[in-house]
CSV table of C-alpha atoms in Angstrom, one decimal:
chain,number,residue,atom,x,y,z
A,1213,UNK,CA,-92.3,23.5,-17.0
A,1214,UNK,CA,-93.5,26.9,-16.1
A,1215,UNK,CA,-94.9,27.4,-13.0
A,1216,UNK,CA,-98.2,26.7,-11.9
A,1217,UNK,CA,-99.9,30.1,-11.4
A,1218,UNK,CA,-102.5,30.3,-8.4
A,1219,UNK,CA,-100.9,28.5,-5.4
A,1220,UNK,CA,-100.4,30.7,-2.7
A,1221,UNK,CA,-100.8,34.2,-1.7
A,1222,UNK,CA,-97.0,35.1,-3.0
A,1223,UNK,CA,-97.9,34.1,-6.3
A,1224,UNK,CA,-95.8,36.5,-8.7
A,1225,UNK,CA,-93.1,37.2,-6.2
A,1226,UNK,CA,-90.0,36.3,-8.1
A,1227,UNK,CA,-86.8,34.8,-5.2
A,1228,UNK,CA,-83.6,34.0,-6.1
A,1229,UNK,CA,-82.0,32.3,-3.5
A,1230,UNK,CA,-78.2,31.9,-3.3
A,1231,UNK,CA,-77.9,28.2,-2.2
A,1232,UNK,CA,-76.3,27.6,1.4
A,1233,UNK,CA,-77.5,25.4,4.6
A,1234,UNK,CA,-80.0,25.8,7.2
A,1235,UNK,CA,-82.1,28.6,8.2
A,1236,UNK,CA,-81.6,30.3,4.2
A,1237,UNK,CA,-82.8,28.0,2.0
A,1238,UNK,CA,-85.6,27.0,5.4
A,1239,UNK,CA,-86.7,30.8,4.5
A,1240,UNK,CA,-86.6,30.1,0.6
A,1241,UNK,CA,-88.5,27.0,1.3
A,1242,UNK,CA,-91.4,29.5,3.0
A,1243,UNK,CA,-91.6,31.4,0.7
A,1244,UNK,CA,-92.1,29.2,-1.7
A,1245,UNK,CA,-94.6,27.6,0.2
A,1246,UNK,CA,-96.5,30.5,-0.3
A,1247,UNK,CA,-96.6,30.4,-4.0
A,1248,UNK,CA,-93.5,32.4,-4.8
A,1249,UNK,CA,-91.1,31.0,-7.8
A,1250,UNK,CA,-88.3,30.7,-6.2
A,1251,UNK,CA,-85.0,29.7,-8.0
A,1252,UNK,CA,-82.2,28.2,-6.3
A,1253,UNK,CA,-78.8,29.4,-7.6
A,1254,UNK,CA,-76.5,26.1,-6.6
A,1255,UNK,CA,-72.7,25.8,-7.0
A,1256,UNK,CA,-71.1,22.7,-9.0
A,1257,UNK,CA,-70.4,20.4,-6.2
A,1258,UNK,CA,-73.5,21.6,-3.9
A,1259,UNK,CA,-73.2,23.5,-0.4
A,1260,UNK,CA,-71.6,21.3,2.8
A,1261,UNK,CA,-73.6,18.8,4.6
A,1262,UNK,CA,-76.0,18.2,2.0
A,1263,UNK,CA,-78.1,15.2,2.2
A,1264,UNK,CA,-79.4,13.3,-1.1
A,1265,UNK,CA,-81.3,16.2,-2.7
A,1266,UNK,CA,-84.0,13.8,-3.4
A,1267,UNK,CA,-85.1,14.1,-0.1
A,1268,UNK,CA,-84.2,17.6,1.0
A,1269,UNK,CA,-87.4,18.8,1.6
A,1270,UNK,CA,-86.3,22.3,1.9
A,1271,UNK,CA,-85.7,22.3,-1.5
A,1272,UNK,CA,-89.5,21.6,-2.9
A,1273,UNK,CA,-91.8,24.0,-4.3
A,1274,UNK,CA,-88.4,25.5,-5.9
A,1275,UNK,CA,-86.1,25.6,-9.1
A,1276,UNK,CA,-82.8,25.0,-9.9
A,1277,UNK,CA,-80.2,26.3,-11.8
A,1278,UNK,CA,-76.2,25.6,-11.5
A,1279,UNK,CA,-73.9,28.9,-11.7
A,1280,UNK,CA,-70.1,28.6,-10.6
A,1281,UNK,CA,-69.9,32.2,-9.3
A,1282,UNK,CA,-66.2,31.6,-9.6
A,1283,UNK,CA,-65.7,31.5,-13.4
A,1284,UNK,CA,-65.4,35.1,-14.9
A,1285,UNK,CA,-69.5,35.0,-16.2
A,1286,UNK,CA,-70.7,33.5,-13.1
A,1287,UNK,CA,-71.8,36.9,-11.6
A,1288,UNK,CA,-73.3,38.3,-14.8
A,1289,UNK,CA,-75.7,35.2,-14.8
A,1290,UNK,CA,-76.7,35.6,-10.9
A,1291,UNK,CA,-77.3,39.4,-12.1
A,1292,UNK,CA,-79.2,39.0,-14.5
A,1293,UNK,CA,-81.4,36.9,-12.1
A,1294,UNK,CA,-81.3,39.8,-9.5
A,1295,UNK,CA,-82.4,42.1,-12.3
A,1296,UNK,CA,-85.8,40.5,-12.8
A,1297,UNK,CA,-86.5,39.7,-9.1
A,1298,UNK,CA,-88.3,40.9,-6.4
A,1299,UNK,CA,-86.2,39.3,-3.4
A,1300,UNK,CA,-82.9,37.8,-3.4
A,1301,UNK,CA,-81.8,36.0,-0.2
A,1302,UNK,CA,-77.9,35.1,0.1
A,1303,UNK,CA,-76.0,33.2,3.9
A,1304,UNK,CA,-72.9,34.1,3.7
A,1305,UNK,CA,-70.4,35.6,5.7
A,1306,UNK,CA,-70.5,39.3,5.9
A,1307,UNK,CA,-68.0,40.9,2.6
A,1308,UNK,CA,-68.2,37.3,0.8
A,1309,UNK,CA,-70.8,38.1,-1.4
A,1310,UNK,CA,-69.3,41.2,-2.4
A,1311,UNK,CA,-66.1,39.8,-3.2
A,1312,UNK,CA,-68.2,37.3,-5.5
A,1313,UNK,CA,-69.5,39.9,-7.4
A,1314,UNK,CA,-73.2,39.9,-6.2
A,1315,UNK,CA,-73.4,41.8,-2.9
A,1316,UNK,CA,-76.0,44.2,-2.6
A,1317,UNK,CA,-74.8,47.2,-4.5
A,1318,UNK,CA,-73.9,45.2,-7.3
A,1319,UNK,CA,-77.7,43.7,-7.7
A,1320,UNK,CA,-79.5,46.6,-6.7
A,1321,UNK,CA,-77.5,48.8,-9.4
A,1322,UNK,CA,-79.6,46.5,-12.2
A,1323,UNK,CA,-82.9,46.4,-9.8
A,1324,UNK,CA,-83.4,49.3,-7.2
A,1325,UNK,CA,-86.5,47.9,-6.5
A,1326,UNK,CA,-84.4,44.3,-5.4
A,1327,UNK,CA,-85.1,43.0,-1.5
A,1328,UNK,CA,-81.7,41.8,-0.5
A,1329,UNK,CA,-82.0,40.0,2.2
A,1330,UNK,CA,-78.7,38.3,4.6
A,1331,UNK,CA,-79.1,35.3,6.5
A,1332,UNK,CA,-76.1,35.2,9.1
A,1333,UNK,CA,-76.1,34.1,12.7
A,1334,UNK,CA,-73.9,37.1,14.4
A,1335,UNK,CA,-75.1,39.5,11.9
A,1336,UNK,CA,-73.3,41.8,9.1
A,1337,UNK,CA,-71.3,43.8,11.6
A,1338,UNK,CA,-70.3,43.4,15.3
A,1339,UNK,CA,-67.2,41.8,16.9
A,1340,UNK,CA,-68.5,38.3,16.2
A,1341,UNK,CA,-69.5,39.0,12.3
A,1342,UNK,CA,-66.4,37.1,10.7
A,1343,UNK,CA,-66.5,34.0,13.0
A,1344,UNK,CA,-67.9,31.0,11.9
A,1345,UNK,CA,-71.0,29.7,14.0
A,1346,UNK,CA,-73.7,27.4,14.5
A,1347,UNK,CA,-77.4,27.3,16.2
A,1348,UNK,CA,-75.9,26.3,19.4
A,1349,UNK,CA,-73.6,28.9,19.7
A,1350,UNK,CA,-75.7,31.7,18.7
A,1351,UNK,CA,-78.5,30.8,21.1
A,1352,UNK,CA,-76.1,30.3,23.7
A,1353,UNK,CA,-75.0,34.2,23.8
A,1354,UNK,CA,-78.7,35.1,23.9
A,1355,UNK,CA,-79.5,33.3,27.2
A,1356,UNK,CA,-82.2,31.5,25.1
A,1357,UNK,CA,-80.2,28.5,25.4
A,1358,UNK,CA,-79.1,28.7,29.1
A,1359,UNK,CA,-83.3,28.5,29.8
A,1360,UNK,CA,-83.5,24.9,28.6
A,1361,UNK,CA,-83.1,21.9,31.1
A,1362,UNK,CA,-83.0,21.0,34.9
A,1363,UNK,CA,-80.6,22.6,37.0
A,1364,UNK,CA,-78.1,20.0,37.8
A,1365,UNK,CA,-77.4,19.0,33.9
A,1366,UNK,CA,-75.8,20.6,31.0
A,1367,UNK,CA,-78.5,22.7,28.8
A,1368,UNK,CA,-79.6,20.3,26.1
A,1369,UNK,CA,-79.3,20.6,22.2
A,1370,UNK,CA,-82.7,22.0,20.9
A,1371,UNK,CA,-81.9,20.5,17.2
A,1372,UNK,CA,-81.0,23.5,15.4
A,1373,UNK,CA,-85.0,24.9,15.4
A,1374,UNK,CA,-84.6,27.8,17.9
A,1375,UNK,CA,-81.7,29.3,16.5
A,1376,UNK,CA,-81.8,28.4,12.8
A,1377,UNK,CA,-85.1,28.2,11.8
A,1378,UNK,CA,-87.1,30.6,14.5
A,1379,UNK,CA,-84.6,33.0,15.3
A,1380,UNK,CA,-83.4,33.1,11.7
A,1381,UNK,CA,-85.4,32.0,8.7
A,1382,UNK,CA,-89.0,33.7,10.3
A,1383,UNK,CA,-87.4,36.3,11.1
A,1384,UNK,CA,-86.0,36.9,7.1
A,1385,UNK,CA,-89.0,35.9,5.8
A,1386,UNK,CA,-90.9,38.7,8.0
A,1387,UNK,CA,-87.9,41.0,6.9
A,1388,UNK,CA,-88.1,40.2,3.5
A,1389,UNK,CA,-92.0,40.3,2.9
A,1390,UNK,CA,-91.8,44.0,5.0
A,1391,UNK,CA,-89.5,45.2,3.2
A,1392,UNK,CA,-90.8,44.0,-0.3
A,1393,UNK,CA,-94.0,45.7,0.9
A,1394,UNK,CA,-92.3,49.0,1.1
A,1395,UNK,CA,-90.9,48.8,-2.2
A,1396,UNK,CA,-93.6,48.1,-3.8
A,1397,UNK,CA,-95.3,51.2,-2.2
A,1398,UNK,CA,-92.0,53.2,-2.9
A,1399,UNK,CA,-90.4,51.8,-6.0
A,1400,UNK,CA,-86.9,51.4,-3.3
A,1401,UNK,CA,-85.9,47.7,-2.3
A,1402,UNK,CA,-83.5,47.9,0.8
A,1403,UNK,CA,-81.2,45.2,2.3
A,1404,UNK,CA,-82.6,42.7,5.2
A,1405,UNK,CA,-80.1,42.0,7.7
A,1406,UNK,CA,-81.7,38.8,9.5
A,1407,UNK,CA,-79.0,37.6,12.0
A,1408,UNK,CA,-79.9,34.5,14.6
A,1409,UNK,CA,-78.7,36.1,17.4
A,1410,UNK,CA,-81.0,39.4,16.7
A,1411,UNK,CA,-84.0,37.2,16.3
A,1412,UNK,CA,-83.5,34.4,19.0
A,1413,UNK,CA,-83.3,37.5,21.6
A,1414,UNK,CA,-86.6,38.8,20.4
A,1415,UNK,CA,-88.7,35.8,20.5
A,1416,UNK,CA,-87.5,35.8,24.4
A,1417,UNK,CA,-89.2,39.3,24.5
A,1418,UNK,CA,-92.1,38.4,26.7
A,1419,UNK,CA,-89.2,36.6,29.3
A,1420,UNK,CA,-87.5,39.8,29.5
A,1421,UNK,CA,-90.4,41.7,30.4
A,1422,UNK,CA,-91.2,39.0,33.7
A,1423,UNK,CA,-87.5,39.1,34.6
A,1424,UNK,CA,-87.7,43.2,34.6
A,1425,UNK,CA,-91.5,42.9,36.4
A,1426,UNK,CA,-89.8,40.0,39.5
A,1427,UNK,CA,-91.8,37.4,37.6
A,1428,UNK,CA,-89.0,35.6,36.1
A,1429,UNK,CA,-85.8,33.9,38.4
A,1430,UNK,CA,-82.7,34.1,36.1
A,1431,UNK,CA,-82.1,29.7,36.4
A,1432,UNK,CA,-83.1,27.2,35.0
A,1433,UNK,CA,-86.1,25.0,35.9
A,1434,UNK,CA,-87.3,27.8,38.7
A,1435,UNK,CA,-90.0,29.4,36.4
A,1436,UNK,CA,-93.5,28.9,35.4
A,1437,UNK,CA,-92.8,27.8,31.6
A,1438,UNK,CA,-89.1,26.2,32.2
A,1439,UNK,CA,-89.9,23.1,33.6
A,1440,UNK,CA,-89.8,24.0,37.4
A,1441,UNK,CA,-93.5,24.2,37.8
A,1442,UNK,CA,-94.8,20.5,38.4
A,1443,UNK,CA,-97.8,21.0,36.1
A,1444,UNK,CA,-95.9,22.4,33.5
A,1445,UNK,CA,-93.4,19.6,32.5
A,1446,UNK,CA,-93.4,16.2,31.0
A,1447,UNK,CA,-93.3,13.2,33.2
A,1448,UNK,CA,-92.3,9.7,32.0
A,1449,UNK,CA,-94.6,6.8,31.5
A,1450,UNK,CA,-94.7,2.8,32.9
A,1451,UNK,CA,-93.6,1.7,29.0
A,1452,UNK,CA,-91.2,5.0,29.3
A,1453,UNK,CA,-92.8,7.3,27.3
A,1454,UNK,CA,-93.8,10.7,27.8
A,1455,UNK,CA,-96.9,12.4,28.6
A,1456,UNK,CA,-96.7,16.5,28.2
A,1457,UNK,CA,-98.6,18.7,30.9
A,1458,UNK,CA,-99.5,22.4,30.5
A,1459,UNK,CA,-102.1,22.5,33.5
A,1460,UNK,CA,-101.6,26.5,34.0
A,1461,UNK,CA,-104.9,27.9,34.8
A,1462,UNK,CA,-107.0,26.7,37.9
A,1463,UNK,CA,-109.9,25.6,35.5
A,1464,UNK,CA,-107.3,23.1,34.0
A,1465,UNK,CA,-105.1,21.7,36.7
A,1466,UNK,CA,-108.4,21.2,38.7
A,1467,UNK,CA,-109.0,19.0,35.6
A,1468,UNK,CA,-105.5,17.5,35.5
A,1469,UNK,CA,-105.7,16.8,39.2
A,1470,UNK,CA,-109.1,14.9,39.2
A,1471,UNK,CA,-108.1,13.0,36.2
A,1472,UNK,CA,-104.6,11.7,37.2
A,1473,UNK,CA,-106.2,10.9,40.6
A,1474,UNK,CA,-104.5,13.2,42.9
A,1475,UNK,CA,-107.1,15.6,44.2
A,1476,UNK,CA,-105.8,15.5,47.5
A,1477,UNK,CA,-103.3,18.0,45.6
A,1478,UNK,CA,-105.5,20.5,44.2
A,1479,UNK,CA,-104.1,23.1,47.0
A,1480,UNK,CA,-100.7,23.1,45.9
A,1481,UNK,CA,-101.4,24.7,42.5
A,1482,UNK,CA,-100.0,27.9,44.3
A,1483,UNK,CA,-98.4,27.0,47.3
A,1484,UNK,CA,-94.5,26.7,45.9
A,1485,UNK,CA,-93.2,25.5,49.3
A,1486,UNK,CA,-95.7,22.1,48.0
A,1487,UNK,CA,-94.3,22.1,44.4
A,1488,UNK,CA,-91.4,19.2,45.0
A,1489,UNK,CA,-93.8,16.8,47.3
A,1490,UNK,CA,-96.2,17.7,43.8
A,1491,UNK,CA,-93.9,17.0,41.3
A,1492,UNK,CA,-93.0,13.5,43.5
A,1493,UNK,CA,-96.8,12.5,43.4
A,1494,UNK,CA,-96.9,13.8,39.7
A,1495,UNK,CA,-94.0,11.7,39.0
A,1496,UNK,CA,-95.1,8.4,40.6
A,1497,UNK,CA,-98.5,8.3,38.9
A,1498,UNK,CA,-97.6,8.6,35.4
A,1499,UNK,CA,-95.4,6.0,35.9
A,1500,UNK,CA,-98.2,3.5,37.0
A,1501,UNK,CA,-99.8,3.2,33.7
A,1502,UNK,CA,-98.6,3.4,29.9
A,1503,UNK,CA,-98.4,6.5,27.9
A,1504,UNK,CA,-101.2,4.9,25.7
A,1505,UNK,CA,-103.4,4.7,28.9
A,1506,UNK,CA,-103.1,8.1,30.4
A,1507,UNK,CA,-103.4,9.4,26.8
A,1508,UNK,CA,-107.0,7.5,26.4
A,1509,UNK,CA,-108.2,9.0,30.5
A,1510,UNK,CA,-107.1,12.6,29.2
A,1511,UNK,CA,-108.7,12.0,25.7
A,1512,UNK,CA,-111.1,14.7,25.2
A,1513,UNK,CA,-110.4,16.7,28.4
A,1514,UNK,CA,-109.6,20.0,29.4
A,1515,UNK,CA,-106.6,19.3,31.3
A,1516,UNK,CA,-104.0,20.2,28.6
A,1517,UNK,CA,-102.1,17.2,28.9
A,1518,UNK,CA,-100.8,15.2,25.6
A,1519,UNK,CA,-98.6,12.4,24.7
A,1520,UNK,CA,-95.5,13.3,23.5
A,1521,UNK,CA,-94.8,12.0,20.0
A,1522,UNK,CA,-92.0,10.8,17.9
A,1523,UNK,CA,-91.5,12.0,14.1
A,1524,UNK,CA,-92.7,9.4,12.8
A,1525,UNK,CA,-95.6,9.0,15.6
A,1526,UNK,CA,-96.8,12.6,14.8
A,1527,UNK,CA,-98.8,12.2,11.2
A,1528,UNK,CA,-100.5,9.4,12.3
A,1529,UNK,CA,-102.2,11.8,15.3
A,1530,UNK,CA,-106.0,11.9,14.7
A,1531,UNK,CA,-105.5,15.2,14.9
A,1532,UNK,CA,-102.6,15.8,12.7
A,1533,UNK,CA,-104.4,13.7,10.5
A,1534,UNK,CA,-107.7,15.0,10.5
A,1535,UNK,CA,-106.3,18.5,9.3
A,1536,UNK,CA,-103.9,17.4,6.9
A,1537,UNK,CA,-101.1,18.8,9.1
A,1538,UNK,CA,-98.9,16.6,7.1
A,1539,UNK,CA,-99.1,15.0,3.8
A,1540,UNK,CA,-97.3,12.9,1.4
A,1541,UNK,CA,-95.5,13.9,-2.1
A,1542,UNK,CA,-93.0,11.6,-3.4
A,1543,UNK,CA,-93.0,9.1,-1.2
A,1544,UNK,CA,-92.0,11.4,1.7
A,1545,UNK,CA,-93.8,12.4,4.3
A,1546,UNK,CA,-93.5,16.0,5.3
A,1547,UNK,CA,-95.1,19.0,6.8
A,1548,UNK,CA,-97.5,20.5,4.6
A,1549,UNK,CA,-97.4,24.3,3.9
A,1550,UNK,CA,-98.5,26.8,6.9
A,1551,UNK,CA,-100.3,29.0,7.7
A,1552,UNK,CA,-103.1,28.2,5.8
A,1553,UNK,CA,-105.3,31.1,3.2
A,1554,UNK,CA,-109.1,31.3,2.6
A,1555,UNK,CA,-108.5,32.5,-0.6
A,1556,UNK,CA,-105.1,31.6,-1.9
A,1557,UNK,CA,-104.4,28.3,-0.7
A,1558,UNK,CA,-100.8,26.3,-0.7
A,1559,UNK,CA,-99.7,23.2,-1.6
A,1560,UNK,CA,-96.3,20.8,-2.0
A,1561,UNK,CA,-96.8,21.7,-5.9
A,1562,UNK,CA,-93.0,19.8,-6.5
A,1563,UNK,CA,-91.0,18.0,-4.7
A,1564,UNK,CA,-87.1,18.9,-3.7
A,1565,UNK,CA,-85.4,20.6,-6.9
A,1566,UNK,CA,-82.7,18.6,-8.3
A,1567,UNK,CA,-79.5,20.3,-8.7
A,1568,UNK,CA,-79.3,22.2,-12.2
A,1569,UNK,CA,-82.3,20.7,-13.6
A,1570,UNK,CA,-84.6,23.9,-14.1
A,1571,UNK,CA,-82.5,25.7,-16.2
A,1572,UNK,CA,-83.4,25.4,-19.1
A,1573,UNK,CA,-87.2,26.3,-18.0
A,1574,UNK,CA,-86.0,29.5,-15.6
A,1575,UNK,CA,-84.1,30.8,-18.6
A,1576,UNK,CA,-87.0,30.9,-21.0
A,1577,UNK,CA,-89.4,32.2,-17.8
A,1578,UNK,CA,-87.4,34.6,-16.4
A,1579,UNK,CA,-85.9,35.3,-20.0
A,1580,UNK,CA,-82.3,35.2,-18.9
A,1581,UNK,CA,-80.4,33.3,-22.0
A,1582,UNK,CA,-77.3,33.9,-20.5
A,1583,UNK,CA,-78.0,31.2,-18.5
A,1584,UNK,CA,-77.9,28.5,-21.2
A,1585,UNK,CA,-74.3,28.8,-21.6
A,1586,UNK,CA,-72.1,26.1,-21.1
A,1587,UNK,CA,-75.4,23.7,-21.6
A,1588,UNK,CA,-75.7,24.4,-25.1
């Protein structure tokens, strides 16, 4: 089935998106989101640490077709994909694609108006460029990763969503959309180069800028947002749980204090010499009542403190609820589409694309034949 036309601001925008893992087909997913038809190119077999595509929600909103780049027609089909789109988005190691046939020269020869974009995590060049990587490794050269935790303890694991997916895929899709901007202005498509080291450093932009000014101590958990202020932290519960706190400005912790019960405290805000004996007191009364509790005496304050929620805690949020933060499709429950649009608005249209089994729709669409072969 064709798709639906009207969902999304990106409606039109045709994506071909050369199947991988994480932060490139998270991007794809995005844009797709936003109403653009993207087709996923997959390899027989499937990419490495797949889960059961039947729940890989990464994969809704999109299309499938199967082309073994391998076999001597594979590139001609993935070309004559590239020649009717407006983005193509590819993760591979810098030179692979190229020796497959389909690097950026190759499509933008049958488009020049073609937005190549390159998902990596060191980048296409640089000392690094060949090595093989994950999140944790790129973050960790960035000093993004060397922020997180207390002191006297390893830095944690963030998942894979600081590296990955907000120091790679938002940063492609930013790239991408700019650059498909410009060509439409210009009539000249460019190539993208999104890497997760580039785009983890700039989201620590604002860090860099207190470290310069003297406002930033080069540790962890001696900083303002990094856990060593005691009213910016989370602090476990009598049923241990977790409440959040984010009491930064005086109007707020003067809120937090009263509420929590400590207002013999309400000095310390500033006073750092106080901040352990405050973090002590902090400490000892969150862990007199449940995380229920203190969520229902903060309930509809201004004291910026929150319960923190498990996945499967988090839909159920008034909140969340109340806005439709998540929804179901398929029997899974998932984020819905963001940001949201007054005027073209998104939806979960399908759910993840199976493997192969839009190509018989994307080849009458997109009017490329050549991809029946081997199906007829």
């Amino acid at each position: 089935m064709a798709k639906t036309p009207g969902h999304g601001p990106l409606t039109g925008v045709r994506v071909v998106e050369l199947a991988g893992i994480g932060p490139g087909p998270f991007a794809a997913m995005l844009l797709a989101d936003l109403g653009a038809d993207v087709v996923r190119v997959d390899r027989p077999g499937g990419p490495g640490l797949a889960i059961d595509p039947a729940y890989d929600i990464t994969n809704r909103n999109k299309r499938s077709v199967i082309v073994d780049l391998k076999t001597p027609d594979g590139p001609a089909r993935v070309l004559a994909l590239a020649a009717r789109a407006d983005i193509l988005i590819e993760g591979y190691r810098p030179g692979v694609a190229e020796r497959l046939g389909v690097g950026p020269e190759a499509c933008r020869a049958r488009n020049p108006r073609l937005v190549y974009g390159r998902m990596t995590g060191w980048g296409q060049d640089g000392p690094l460029a060949q090595r093989a990587g994950h999140d944790i490794a790129y973050i960790a050269l960035t000093g993004t990763l060397g922020m997180i935790g207390a002191p006297d303890a390893p830095p944690p694991a963030p998942a894979n969503l600081l590296g990955d997916y907000a120091g790679g895929s938002l940063y492609l899709v930013v790239g991408v959309l700019a650059a498909l901007h410009h060509a439409r202005a210009t009539g000249t498509g460019q190539v993208v180069d999104a890497a997760i080291v580039d785009g983890t450093s700039h989201l620590a932009a604002m860090i860099h800028g207190m470290l310069a000014a003297g406002g930033w101590q080069d540790r962890r958990a001696a900083n303002l947002l990094d856990g060593g202020c005691p009213y910016y932290g989370t602090y476990e519960t009598a049923d241990g749980k977790y409440m959040a706190v984010g009491a930064l400005e005086p109007q707020f912790y003067a809120e937090f204090v009263r509420l929590l019960g400590i207002e013999d405290q309400a000095s310390a805000r500033k006073d750092w010499t106080r901040w352990g004996e405050l973090r002590e007191t902090v400490t000892a009364r969150f862990k007199t009542r449940t995380r229920d509790e203190w969520t229902a005496v903060f309930e509809g304050s201004d004291a910026c403190v929150a319960p923190v929620l498990s996945l499967t805690e988090a839909p159920h949020h008034p909140h969340l609820a109340a806005r439709g933060t998540f929804t179901d499709h398929g029997d899974i429950t998932q984020p819905a589409p963001a940001p949201r649009f007054s005027a073209t608005p998104t939806a979960v249209r399908s759910g993840p694309a199976r493997p192969g089994a839009d190509t018989v729709d994307v080849a009458r669409d997109w009017d490329v034949p050549d991809l029946m072969k081997g199906l007829e």
